[in-house]
C-alpha positions as a LaTeX table, in Angstrom:
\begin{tabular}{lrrr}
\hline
Residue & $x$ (\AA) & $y$ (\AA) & $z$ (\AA) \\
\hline
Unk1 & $-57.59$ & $-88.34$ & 15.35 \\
Unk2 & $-58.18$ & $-84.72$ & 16.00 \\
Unk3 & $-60.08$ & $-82.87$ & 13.01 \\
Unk4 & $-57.50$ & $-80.37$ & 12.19 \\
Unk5 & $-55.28$ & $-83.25$ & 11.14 \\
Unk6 & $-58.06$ & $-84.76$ & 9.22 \\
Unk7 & $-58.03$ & $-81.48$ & 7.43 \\
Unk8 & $-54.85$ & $-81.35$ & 7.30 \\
Unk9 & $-54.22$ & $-84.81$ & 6.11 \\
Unk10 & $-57.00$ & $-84.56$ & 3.13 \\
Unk11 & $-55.94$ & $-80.86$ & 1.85 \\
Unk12 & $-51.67$ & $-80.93$ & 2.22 \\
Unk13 & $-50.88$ & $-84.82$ & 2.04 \\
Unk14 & $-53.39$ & $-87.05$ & 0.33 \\
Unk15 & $-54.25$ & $-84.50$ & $-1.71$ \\
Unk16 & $-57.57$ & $-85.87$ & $-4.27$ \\
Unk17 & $-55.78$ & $-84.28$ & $-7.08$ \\
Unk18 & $-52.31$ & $-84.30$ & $-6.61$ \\
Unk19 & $-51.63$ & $-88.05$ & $-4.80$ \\
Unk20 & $-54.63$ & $-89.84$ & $-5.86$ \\
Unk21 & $-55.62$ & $-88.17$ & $-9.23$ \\
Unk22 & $-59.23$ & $-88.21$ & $-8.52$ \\
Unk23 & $-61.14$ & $-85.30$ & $-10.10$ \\
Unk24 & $-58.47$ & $-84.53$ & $-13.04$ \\
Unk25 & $-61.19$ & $-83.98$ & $-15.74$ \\
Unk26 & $-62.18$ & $-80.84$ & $-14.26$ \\
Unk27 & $-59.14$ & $-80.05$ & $-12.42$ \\
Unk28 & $-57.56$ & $-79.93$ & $-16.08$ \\
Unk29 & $-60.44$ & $-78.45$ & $-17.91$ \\
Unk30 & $-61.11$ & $-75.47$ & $-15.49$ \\
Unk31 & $-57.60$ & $-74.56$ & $-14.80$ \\
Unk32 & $-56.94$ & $-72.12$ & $-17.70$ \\
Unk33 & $-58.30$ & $-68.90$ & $-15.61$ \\
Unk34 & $-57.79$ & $-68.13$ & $-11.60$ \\
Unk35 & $-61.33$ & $-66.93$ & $-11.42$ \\
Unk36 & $-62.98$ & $-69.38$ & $-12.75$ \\
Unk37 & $-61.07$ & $-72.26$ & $-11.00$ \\
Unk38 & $-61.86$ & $-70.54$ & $-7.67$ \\
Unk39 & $-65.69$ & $-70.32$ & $-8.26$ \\
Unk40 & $-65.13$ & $-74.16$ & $-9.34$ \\
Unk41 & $-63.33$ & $-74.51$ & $-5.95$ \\
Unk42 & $-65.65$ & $-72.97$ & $-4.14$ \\
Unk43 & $-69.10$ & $-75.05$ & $-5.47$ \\
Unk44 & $-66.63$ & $-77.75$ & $-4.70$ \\
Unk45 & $-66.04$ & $-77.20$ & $-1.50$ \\
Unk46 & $-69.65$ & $-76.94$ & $-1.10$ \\
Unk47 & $-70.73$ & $-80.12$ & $-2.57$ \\
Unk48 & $-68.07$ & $-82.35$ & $-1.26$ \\
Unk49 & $-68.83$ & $-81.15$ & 2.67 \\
Unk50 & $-72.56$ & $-81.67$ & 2.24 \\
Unk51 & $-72.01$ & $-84.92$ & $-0.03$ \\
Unk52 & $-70.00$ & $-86.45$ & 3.20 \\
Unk53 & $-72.42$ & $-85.55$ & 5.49 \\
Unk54 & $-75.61$ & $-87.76$ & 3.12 \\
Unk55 & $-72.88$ & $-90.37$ & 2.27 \\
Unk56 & $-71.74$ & $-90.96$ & 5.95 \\
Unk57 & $-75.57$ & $-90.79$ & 7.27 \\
Unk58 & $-76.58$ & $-93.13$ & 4.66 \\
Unk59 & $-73.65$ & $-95.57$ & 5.17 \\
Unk60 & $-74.35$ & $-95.19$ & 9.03 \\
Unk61 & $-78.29$ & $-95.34$ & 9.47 \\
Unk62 & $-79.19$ & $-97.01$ & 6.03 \\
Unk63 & $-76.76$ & $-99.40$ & 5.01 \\
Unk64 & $-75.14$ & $-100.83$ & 7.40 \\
Unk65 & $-77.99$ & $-101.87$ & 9.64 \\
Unk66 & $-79.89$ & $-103.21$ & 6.31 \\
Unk67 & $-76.81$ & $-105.53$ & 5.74 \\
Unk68 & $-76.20$ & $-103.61$ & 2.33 \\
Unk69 & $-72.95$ & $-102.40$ & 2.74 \\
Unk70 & $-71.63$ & $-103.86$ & $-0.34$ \\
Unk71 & $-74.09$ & $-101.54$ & $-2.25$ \\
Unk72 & $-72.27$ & $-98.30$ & $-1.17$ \\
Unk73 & $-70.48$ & $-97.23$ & $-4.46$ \\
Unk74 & $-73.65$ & $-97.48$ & $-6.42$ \\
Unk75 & $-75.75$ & $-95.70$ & $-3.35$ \\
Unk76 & $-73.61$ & $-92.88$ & $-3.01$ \\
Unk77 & $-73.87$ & $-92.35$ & $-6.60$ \\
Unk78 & $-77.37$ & $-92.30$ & $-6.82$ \\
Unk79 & $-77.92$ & $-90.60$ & $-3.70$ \\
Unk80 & $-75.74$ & $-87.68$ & $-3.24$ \\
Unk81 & $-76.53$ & $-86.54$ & $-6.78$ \\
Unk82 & $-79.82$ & $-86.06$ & $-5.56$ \\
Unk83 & $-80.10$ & $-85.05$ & $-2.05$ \\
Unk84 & $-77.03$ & $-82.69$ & $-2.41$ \\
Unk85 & $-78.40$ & $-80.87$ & $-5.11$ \\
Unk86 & $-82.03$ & $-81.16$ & $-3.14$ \\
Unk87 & $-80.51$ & $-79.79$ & 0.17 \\
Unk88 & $-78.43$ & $-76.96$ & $-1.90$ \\
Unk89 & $-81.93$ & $-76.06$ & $-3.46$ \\
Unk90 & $-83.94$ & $-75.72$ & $-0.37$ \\
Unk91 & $-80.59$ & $-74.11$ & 2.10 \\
Unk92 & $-78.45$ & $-72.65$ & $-0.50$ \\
Unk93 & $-80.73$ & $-71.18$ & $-3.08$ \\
Unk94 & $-77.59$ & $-68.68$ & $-4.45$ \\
Unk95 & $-75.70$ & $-71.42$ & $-4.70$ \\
Unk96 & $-78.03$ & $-73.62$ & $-6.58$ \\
Unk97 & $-78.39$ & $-71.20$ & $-8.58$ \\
Unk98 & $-75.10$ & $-70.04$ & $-9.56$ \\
Unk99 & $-74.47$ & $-73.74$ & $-10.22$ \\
Unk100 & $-76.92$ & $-74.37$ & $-12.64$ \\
Unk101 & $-76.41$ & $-77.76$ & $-14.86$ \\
Unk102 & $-72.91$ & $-77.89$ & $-13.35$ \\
Unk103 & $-74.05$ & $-79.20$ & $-9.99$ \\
Unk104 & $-74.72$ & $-82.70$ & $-11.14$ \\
Unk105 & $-71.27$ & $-83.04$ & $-13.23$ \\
Unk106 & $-69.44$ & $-81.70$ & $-9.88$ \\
Unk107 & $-71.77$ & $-84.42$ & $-7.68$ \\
Unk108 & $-70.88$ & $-87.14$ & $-10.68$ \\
Unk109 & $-67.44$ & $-86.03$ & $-10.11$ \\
Unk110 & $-64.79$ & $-88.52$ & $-9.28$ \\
Unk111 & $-63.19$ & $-86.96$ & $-6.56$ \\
Unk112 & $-67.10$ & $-86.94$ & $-4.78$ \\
Unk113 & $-67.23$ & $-90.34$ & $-4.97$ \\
Unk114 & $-63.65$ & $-91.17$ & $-3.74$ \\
Unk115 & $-64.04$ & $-89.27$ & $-0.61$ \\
Unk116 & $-67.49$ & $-91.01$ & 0.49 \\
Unk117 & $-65.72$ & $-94.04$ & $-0.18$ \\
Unk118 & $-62.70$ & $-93.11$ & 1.46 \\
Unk119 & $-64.23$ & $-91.97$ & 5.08 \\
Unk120 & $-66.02$ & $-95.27$ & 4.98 \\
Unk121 & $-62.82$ & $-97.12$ & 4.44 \\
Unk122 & $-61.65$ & $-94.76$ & 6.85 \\
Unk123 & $-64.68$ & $-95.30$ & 9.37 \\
Unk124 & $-64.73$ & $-92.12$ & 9.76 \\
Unk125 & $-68.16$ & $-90.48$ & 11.81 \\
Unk126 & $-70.56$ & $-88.04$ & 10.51 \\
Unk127 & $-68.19$ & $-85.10$ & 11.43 \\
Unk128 & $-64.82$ & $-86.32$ & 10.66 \\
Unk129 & $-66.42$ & $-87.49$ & 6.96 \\
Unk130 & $-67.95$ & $-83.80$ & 7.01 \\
Unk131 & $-63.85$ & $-82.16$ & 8.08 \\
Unk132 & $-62.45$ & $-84.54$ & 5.69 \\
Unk133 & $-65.49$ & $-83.79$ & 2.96 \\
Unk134 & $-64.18$ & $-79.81$ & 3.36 \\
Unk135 & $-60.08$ & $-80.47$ & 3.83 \\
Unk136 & $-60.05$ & $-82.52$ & 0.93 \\
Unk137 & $-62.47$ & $-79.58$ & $-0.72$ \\
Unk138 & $-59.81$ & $-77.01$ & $-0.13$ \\
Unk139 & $-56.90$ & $-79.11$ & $-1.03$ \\
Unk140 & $-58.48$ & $-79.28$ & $-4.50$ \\
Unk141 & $-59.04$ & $-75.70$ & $-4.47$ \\
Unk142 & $-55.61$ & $-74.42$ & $-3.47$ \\
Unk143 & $-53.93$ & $-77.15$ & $-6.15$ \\
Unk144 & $-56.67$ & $-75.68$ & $-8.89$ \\
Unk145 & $-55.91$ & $-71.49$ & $-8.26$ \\
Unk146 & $-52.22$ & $-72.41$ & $-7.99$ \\
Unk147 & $-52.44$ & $-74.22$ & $-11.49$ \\
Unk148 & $-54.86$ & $-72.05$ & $-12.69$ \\
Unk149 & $-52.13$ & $-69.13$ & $-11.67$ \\
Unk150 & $-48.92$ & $-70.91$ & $-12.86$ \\
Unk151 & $-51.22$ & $-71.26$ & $-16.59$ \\
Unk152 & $-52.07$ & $-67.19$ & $-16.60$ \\
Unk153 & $-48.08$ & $-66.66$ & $-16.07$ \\
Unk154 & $-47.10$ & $-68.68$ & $-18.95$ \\
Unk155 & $-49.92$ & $-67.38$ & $-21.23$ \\
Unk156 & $-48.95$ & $-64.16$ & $-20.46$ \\
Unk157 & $-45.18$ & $-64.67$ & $-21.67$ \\
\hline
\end{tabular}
């Protein structure tokens, strides 16, 4: 499967928000201003391409030669709360920063957890999980600014 149709496939047709209604909460709660649900779309995108990258390395090199694959949901919980916001702390300092206490609610996030599970279902490889990590990312952000948009019309009237 070529990546652009991984990207593709996660942002247009399996949409996180649209076709699975993962990540609602803050899809719903964020959606009242453009700005605002772009900068949400944006630490998104962020978290969710560096949260496939730990979750598919950990599935791949930790997991599934221990024999502990069956621990994955709570794993991936645990972990990429964590390790995302430690590897956004030490390479992304601005971004750390600008996310503040909102990092771990976006890492706690549904939609986070859906899409480690998802390229493992998928067996997906450390960069497919990483395009599908970012498709799925910007799916969420286009659905989120176009909502977001659609709102500020209506309030406006």
């Amino acid at each position: 499967m070529s990546l652009i149709m991984i990207i593709v496939t996660t942002a247009l047709v399996n949409n996180v928000v649209l076709s699975q209604f993962l990540g609602i909460c803050s899809f719903l709660g964020v959606s009242s201003q453009k700005k605002a649900s772009l900068s949400l779309g944006l630490a998104v995108t962020a978290v969710l391409t560096v949260s496939s990258a730990v979750a598919s390395l950990l599935y791949d090199y930790v997991l599934l030669p221990l024999g502990l694959d069956y621990l994955k949901t709570i794993v991936f919980i645990a972990a990429l709360v964590q390790m995302v916001e430690m590897f956004l702390k030490k390479n992304a300092h601005a971004v750390y920063q600008a996310l503040g206490i909102y990092l771990p609610l976006i890492t706690t996030n549904c939609a986070v957890l859906g899409v480690a599970l998802t390229n493992v279902q998928n067996g997906y490889n450390l960069i497919q999980s990483i395009f599908a990590g970012f498709g799925t990312a910007v799916g969420y952000t286009v659905a989120i600014v176009l909502l977001a948009a659609v709102r500020e019309h209506l309030d406006e009237e």
